[in-house]
Short mmCIF file of C-alpha atoms in Angstrom, two decimals:
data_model
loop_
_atom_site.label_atom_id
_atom_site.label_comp_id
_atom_site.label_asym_id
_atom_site.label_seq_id
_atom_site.Cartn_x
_atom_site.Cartn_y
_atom_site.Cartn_z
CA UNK A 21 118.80 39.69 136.70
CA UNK A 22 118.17 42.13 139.53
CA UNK A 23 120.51 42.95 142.37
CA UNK A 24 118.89 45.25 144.78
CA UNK A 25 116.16 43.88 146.95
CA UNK A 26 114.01 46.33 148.42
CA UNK A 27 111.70 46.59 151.64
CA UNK A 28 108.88 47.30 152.43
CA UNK A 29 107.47 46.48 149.15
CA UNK A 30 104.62 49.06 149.72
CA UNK A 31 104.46 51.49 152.09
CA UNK A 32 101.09 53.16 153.19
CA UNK A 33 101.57 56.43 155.38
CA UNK A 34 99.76 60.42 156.14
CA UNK A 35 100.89 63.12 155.23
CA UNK A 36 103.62 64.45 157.07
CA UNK A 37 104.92 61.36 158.40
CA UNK A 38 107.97 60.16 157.37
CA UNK A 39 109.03 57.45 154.85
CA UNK A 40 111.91 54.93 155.17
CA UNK A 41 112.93 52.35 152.19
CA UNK A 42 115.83 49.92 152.20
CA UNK A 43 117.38 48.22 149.66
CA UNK A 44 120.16 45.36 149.43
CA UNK A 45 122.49 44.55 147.13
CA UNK A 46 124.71 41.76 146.39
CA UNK A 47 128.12 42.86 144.28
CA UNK A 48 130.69 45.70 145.10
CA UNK A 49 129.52 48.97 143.89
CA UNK A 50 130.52 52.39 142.13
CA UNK A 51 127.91 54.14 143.64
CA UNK A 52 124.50 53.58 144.83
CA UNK A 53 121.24 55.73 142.99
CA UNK A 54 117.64 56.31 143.80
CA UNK A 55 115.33 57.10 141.78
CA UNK A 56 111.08 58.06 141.88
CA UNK A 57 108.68 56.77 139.13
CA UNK A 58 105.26 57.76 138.42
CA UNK A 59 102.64 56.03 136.69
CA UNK A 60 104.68 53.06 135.26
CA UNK A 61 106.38 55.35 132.67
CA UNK A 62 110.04 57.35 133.10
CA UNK A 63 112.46 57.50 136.28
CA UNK A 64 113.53 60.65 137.81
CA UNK A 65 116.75 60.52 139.08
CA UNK A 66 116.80 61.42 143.38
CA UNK A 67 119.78 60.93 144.99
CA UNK A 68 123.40 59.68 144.13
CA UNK A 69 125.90 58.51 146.93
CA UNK A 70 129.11 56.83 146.07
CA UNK A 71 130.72 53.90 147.25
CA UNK A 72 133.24 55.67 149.74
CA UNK A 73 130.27 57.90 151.34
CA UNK A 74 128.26 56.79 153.86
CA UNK A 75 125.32 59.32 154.07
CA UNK A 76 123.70 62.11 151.77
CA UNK A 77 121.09 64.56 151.88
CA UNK A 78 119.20 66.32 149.23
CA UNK A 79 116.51 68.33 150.26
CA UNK A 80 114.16 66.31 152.13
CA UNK A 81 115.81 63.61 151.36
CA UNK A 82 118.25 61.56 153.39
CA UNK A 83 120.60 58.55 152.30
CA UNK A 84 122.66 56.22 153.64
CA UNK A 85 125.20 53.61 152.34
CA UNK A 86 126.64 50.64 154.55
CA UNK A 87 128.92 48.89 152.35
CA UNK A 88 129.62 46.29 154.98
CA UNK A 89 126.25 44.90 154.87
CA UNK A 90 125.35 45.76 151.36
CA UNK A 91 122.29 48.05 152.11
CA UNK A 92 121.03 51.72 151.96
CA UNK A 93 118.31 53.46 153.13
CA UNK A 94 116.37 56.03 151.79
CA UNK A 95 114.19 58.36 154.26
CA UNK A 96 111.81 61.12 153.00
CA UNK A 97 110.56 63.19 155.46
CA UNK A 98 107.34 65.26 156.23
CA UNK A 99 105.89 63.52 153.07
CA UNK A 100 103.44 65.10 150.52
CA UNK A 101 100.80 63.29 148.44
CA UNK A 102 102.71 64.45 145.27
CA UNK A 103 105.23 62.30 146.98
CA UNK A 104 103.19 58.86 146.09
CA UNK A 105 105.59 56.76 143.48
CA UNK A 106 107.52 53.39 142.89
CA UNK A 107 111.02 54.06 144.30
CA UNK A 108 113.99 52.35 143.19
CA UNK A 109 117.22 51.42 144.40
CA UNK A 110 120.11 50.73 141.30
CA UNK A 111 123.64 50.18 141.54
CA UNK A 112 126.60 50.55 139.43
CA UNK A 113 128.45 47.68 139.30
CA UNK A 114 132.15 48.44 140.86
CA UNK A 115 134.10 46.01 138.14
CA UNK A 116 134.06 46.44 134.48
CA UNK A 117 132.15 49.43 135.02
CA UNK A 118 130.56 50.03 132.09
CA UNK A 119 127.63 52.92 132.74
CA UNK A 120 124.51 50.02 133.38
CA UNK A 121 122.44 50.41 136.55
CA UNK A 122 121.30 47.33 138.24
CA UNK A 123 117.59 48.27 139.50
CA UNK A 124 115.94 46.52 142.32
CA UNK A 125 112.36 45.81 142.45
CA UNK A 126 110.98 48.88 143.51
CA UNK A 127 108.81 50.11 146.96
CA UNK A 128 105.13 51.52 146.68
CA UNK A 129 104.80 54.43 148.32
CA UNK A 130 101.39 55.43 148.88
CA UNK A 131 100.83 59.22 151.22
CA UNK A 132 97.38 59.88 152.11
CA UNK A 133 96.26 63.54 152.30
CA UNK B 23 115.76 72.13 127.38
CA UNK B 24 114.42 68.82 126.07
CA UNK B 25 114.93 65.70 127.86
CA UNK B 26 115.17 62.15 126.18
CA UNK B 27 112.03 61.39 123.80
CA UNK B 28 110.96 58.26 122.54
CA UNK B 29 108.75 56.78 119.86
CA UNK B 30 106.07 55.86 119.47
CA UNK B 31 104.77 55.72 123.12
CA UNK B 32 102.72 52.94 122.26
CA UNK B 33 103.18 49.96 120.04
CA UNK B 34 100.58 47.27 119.64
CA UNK B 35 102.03 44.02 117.28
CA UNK B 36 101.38 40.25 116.46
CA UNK B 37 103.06 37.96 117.68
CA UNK B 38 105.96 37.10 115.16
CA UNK B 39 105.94 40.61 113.75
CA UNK B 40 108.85 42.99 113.50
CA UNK B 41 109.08 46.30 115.48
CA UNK B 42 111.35 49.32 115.97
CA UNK B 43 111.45 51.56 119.03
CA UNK B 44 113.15 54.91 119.15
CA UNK B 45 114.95 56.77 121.09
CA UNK B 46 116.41 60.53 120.87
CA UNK B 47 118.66 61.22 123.92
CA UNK B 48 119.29 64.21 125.14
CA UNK B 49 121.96 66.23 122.62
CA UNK B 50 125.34 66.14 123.89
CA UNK B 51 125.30 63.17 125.92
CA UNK B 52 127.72 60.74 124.55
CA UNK B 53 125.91 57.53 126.49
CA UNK B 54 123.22 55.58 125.91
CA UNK B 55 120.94 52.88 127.82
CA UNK B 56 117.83 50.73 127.03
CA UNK B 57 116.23 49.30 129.79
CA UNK B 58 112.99 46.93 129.95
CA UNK B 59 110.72 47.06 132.72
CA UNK B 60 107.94 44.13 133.38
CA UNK B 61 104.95 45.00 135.31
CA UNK B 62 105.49 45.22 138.98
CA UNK B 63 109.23 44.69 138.16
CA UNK B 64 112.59 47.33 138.42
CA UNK B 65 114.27 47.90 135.24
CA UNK B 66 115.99 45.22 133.35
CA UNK B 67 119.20 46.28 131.71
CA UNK B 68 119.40 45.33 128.10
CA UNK B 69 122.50 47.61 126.27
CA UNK B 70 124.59 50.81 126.78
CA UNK B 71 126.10 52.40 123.98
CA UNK B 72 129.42 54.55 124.56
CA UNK B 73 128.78 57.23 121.33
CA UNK B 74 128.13 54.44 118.33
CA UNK B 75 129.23 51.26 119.58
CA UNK B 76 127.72 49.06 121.80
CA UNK B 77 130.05 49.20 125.26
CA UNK B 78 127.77 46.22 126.58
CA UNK B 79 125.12 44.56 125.28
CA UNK B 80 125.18 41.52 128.01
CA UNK B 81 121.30 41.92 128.98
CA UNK B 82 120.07 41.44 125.65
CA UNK B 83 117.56 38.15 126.03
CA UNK B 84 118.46 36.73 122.83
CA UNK B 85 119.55 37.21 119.13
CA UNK B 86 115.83 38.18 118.41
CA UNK B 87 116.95 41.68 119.79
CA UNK B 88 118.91 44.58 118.42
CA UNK B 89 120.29 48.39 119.01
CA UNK B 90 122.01 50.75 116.71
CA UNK B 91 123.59 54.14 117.20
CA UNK B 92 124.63 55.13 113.56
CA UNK B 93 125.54 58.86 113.90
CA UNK B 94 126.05 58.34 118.25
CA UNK B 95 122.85 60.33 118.73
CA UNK B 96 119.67 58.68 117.82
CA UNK B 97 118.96 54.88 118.99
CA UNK B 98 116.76 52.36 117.77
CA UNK B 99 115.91 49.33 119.04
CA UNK B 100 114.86 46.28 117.11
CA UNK B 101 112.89 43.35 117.86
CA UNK B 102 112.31 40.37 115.44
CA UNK B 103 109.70 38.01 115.50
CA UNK B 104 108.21 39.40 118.12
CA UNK B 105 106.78 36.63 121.50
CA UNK B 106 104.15 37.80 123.64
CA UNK B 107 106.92 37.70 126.35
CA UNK B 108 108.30 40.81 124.89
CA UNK B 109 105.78 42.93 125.64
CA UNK B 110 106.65 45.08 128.43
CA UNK B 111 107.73 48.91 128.82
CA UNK B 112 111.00 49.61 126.88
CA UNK B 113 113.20 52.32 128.59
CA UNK B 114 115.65 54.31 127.07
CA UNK B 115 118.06 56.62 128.70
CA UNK B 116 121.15 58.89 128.56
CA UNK B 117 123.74 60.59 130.71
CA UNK B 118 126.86 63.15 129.36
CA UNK B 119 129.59 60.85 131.04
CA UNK B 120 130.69 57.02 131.13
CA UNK B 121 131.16 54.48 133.59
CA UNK B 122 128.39 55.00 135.96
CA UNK B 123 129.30 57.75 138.11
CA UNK B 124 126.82 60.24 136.68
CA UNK B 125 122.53 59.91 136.94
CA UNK B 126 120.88 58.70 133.63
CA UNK B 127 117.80 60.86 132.48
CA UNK B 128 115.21 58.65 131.05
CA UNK B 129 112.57 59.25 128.59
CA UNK B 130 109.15 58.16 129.12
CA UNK B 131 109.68 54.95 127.42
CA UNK B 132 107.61 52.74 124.81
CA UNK B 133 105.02 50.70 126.23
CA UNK B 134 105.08 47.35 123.77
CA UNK B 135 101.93 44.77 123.52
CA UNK B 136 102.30 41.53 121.68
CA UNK B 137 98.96 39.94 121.25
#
């Protein structure tokens, strides 16, 4: 089963414009990951926050974490084409932690030149 | 350095056959995860393997499916009698520490068709 939920499922924007996905999740948490996919085939790890932070940034990359509501947001900004992917939200599970990620179902990002 | 390979990158089968899927993580990392990932869909997990033993196998769909990591390095994992609701893109992945806390590298993954 999957725990994140993501919006917008697919996201069409230019060049230089910003990005903004959400995801939602439904258990406690370790720590919250996003990660990029290309083509259908392996995940690149973006962005890690934990459960006790509430924002991160990586580059052009921004994260947040509200743990009250169970969501996160992830913002790139002044997108690229090379920037087109799936992005995914996973969690850690906060009990029983054993090392699994719990994926959600993904945003298409689409950034026309 | 090299990142987490797997093999072959594509299997074709019948339905009812038997198939293997590998998976070399990256050396050093003492953790292990499969994942399977259904078009359109995020990641499922399926097992996570804490040097040989399996720490939790809980997303396994069924006795039809299996994992091994002999020597804590290499993984394979094993499918019997194959169903065309198998096929999908098998994802394997590693990370140097436990519980979570650390990203997981993946590899490019296995994509499996069961005619």
């Amino acid at each position: 089963s999957q725990q994140g939920e993501e919006d917008p499922q697919a996201l069409s924007i230019q060049e230089g414009e910003n990005a903004t996905m959400n995801c939602s999740y439904k258990t406690s948490i370790n720590n919250l990951q996003w990660y990029r996919q290309n083509s259908g085939r392996g995940l690149v790890h973006l962005i890690l926050i934990r459960s006790n932070e509430r924002e991160k940034h990586s580059g052009r990359l921004r994260v947040t974490l509200d743990t009250s509501k169970k969501s996160s947001s992830l913002l790139i900004t002044a997108s690229r084409a090379a920037d087109t992917a799936s992005y995914f939200c996973a969690t850690a599970p906060g009990s029983g932690n054993t090392g699994k990620l719990i994926f959600g179902q993904g945003t298409t990002l689409q950034v026309k030149p | 350095g090299a990142g987490v390979s797997q093999t072959p990158s594509n299997k074709v089968t019948e339905k009812g056959k038997y198939v293997e899927l590998r998976c070399d993580p990256i050396s050093g990392h003492t953790a292990l995860y499969w994942y399977r990932q259904s078009l359109g869909q995020g990641p499922e997990f399926l097992i996570y393997f804490q040097g040989t033993g399996a720490a939790d196998d809980s997303g396994l769909p069924n006795d039809r499916f299996f994992a091994v990591r002999p020597e804590g390095s290499v993984s394979t994992l094993k499918i019997q009698r194959t169903e065309r609701g198998d096929s999908a893109v098998y994802l394997c992945a590693s990370s140097p520490l436990v519980a979570g806390t650390d990203e997981q590298f993946f590899g490019p993954g296995t994509r499996l068709t069961v005619l």
